[in-house]
mmCIF file of C-alpha atoms in Angstrom:
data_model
loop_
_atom_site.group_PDB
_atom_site.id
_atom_site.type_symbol
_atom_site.label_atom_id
_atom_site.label_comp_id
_atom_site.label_asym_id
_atom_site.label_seq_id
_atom_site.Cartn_x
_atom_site.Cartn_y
_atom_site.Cartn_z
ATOM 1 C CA UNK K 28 31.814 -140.748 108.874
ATOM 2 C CA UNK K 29 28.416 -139.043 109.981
ATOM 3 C CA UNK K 30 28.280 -136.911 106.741
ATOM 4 C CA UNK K 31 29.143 -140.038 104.487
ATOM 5 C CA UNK K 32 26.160 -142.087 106.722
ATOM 6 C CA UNK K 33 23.652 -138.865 106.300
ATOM 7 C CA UNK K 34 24.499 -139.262 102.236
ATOM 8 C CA UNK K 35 23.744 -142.466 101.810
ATOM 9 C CA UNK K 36 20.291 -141.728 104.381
ATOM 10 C CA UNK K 37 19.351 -138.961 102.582
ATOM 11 C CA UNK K 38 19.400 -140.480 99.179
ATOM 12 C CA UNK K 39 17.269 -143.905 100.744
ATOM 13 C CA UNK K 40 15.013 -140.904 102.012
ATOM 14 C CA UNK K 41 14.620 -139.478 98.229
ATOM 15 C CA UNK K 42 14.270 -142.636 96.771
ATOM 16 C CA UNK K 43 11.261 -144.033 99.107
ATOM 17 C CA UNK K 44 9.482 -140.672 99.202
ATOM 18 C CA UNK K 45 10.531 -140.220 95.210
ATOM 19 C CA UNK K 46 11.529 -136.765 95.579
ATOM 20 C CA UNK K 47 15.041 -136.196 94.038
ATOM 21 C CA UNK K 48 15.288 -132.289 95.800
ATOM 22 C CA UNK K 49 14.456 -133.817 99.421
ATOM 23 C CA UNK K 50 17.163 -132.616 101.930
ATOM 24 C CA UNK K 51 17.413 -134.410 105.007
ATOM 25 C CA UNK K 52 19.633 -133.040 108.198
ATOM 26 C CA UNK K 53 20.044 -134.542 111.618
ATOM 27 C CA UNK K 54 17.013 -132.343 112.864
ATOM 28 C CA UNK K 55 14.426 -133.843 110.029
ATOM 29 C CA UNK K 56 11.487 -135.931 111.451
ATOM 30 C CA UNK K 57 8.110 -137.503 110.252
ATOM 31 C CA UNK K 58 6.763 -134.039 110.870
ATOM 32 C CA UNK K 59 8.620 -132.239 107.922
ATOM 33 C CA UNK K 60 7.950 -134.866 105.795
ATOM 34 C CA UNK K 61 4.121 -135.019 104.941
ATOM 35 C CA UNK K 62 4.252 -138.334 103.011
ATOM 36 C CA UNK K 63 6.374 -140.054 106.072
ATOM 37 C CA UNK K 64 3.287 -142.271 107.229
ATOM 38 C CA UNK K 65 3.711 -145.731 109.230
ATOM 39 C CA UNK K 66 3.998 -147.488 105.942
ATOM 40 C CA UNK K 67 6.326 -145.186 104.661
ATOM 41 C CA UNK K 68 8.580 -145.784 107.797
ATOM 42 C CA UNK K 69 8.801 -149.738 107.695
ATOM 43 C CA UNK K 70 10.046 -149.146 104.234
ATOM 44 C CA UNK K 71 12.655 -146.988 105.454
ATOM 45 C CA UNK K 72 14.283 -149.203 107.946
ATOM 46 C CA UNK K 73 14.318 -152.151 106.089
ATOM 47 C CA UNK K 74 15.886 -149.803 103.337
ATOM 48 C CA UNK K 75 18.669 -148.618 105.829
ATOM 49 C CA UNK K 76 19.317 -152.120 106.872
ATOM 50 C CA UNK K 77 19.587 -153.144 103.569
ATOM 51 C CA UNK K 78 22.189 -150.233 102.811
ATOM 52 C CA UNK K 79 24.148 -150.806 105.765
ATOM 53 C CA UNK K 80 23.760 -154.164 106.814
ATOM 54 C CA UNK K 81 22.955 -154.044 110.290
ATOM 55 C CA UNK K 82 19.473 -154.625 112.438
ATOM 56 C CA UNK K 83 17.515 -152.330 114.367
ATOM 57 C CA UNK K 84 15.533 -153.770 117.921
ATOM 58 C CA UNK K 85 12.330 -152.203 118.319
ATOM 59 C CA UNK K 86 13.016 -150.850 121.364
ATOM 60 C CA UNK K 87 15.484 -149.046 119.323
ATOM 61 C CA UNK K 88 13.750 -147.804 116.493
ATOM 62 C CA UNK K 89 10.778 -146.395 119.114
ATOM 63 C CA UNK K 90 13.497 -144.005 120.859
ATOM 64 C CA UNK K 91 14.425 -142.417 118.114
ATOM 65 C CA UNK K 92 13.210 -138.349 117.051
ATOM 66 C CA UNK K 93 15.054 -137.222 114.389
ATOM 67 C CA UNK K 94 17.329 -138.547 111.511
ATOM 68 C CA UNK K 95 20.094 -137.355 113.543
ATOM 69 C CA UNK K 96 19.360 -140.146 116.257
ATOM 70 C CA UNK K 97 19.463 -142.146 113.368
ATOM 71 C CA UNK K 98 22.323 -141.142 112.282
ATOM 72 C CA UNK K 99 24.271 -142.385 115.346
ATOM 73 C CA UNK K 100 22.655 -145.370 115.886
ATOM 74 C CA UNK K 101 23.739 -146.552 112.471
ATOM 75 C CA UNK K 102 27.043 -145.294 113.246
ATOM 76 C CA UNK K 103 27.033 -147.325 116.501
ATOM 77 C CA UNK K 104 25.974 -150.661 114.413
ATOM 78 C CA UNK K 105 28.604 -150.511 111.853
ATOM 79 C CA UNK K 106 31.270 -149.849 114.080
#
């Protein structure tokens, strides 16, 4: 289930930041992506709740570091 939810991340991630050769892993943050600005982020989390149909809290979204935190907070939501 985590590699299917990291596929379908990583290809919202390519599509936002338009790069078709991205590759995102559970270790990837805003620092290894240079074009992953505040704007940039709001645009991916509605884009993940879109794709999975869930609803991050704030409170949420501010404790997370990496993709990989991501990862399993998506994975808790759609369980």
């Amino acid at each position: 289930m985590e590699n299917q939810i990291l596929a379908r991340v990583e290809a919202i991630f390519r599509d936002i930041f338009d790069n078709e050769a991205l590759v995102v892993s559970r270790a990837t943050s805003a620092v290894d992506i240079e074009e992953w600005d505040s704007l940039n982020n709001i645009n991916l989390i509605v884009a993940i709740e879109k794709e999975f149909k869930i609803k991050f809290i704030l409170t949420e979204l501010d404790a997370l570091k990496n993709v990989g935190e991501m990862i399993d907070l998506i994975g808790q939501k759609i369980q």
